[in-house]
XYZ file of C-alpha atoms in Angstrom:
209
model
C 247.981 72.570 143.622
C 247.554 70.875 140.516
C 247.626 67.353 139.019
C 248.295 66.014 135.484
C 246.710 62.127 135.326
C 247.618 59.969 132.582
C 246.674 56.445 131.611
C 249.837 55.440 134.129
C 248.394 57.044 136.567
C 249.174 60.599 138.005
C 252.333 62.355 136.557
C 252.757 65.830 137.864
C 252.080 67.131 141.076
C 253.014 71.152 140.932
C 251.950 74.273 142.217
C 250.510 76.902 139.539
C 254.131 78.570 138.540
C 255.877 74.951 137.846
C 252.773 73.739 136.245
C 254.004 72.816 132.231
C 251.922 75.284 129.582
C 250.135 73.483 126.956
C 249.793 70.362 127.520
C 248.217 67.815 125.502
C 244.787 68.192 126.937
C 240.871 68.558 126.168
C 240.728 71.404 124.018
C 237.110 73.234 124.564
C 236.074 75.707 121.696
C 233.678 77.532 123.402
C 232.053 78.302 126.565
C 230.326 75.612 128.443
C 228.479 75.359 131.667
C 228.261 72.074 133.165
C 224.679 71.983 134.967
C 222.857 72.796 131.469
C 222.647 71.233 128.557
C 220.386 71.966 125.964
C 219.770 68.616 123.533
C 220.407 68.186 120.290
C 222.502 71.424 119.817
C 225.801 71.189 122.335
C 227.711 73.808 121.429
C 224.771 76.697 121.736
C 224.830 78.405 124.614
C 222.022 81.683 123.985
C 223.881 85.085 123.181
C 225.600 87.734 125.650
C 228.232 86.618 128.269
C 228.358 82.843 128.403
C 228.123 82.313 124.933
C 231.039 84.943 123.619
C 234.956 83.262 123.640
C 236.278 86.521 123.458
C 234.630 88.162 126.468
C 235.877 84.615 128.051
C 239.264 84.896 126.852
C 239.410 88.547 128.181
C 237.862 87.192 131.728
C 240.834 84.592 131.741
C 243.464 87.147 131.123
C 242.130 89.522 133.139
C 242.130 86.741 135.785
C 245.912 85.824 135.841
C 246.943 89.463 135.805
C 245.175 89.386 139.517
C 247.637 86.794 141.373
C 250.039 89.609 142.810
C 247.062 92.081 144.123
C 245.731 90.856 147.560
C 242.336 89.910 147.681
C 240.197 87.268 149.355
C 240.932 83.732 148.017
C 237.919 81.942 146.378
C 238.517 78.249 146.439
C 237.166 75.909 143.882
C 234.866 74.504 146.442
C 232.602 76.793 146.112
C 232.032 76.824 142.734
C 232.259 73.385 141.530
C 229.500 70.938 140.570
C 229.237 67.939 142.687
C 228.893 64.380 142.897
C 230.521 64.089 139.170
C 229.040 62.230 136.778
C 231.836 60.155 135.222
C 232.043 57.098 132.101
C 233.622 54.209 131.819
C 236.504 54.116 129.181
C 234.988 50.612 128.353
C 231.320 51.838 126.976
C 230.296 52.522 123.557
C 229.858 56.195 122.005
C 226.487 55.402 121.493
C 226.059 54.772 125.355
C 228.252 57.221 126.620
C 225.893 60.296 124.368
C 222.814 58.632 126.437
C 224.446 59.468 129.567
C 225.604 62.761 128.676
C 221.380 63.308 127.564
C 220.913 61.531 130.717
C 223.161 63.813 133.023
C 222.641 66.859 131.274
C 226.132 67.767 131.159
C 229.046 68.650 128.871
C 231.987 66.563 130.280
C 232.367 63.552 131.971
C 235.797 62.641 133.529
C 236.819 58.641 132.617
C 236.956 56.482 135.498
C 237.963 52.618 135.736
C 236.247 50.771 138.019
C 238.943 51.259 140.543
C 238.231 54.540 140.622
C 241.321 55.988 138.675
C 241.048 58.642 136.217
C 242.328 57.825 132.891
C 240.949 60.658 130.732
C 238.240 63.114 130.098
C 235.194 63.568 127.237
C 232.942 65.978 126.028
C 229.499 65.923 124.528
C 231.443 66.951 121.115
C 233.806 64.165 120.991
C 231.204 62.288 121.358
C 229.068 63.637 118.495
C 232.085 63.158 115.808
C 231.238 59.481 116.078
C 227.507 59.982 115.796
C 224.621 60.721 113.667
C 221.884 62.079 115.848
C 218.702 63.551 113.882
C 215.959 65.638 116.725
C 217.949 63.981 119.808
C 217.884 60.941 118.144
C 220.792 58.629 117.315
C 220.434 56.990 113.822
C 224.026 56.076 113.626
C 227.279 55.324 115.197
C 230.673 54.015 115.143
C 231.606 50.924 116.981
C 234.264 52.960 118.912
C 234.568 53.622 122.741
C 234.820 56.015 125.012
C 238.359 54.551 125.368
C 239.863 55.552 121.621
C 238.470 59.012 121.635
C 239.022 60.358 125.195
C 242.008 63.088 126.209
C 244.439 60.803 128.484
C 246.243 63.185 129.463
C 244.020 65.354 132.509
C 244.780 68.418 134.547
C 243.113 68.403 137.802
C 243.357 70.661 140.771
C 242.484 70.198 144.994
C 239.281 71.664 146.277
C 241.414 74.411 148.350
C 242.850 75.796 145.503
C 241.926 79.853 144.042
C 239.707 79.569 140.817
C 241.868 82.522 139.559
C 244.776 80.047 139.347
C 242.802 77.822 137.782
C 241.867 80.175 135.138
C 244.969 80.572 134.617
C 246.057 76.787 133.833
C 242.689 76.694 132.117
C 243.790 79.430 129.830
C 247.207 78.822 129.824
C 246.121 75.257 128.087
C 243.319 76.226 126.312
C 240.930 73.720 128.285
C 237.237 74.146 129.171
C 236.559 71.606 131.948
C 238.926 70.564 135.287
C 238.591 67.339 137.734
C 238.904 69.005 141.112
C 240.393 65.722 143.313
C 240.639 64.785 147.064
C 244.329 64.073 148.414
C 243.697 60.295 147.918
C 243.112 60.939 144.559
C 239.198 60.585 144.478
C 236.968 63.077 142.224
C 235.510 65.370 144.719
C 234.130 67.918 141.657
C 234.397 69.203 138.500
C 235.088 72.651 137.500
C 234.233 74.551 134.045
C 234.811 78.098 132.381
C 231.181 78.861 132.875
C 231.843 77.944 136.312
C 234.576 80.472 136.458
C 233.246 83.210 134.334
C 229.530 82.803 136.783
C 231.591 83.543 140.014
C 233.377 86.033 138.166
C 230.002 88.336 138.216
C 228.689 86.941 141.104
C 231.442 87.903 143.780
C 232.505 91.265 143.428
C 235.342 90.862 146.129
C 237.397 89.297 143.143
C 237.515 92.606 141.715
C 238.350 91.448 138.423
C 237.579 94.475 136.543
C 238.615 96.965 138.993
């Protein structure tokens, strides 16, 4: 099951082969795993697997030519990072970038303080409003979180197969996904890297077979 939030509140509720196509998401440009961050330089990632979009975009395809063949289902679960660190749409850039340092991570869904999600961000929307020289920030804009966030966010359910969620992932181009609880609460967050890491990790997927 899937989930499109907005800044009214949740939109969609479909399963993967009702779910729209590209949708006016988060666009990610390159492989990114959650639980490592390395400072100063967010989009590098070392060489070989993790850090090649083709090899990711070949994963992803290879991925959502798998949901006919019977194999074991893999829930997101298992794979996602958890607590989530989220923002507030309310903070500066400048504060949200010290929480991202903070955190160590790549995305941050945005939360109100009632707990609804009204968008995502990433460590490089973030950095088009800042100068940062060795780590530091020497400059920003007085924007927040709330004028350069994506409103509109897919999110999934903890039970659902992360080969369906490659496929929404690469069906709309996106590199990060809110995994939710019925009531709506985050219960994780799920990224390519996440994906791709099970991918070579569980051979039962049998993704290159």
């Amino acid at each position: 099951m899937f989930h499109l939030f907005t800044l009214q509140g949740k939109r969609i509720d479909a399963q993967l082969e009702h779910f729209p196509k590209n949708v006016r998401v988060h666009h990610s440009k390159s492989s990114n795993r959650t639980k490592k961050f390395e400072e100063g330089n967010s989009s590098s990632q070392g060489s070989g697997i993790g850090s090649s979009r083709n090899y990711g975009a070949d994963a992803y395809k290879e991925a959502s030519r798998m949901e006919n063949e019977k194999s074991p289902v893999f829930h997101v679960s298992g794979i996602m990072s958890s607590p989530v660190f989220t923002v507030s749409p309310e903070i500066s850039v400048n504060d949200a970038w010290l929480q991202f340092l903070e955190k160590k991570v790549h995305h941050m869904p945005v939360v109100t303080d009632d707990g609804k999600i009204v968008g995502i961000v990433s460590d490089r929307d973030l950095l088009k409003k800042l100068i940062i020289n060795d780590g530091v920030v020497e400059s920003s804009r007085d924007v927040t979180v709330a004028e350069i966030m994506s409103t509109d966010v897919i999110a999934t359910t903890p039970m659902t197969d992360i080969r369906r969620i490659a496929k929404v992932m690469l069906d709309n181009h996106i590199g990060a996904m809110p995994v939710v609880n019925p009531d709506g609460s985050i219960a994780g967050i799920v990224t390519r890297s996440d994906i791709l890491f099970a991918i070579i990790h569980q051979p039962e997927l049998k993704l290159w077979a």
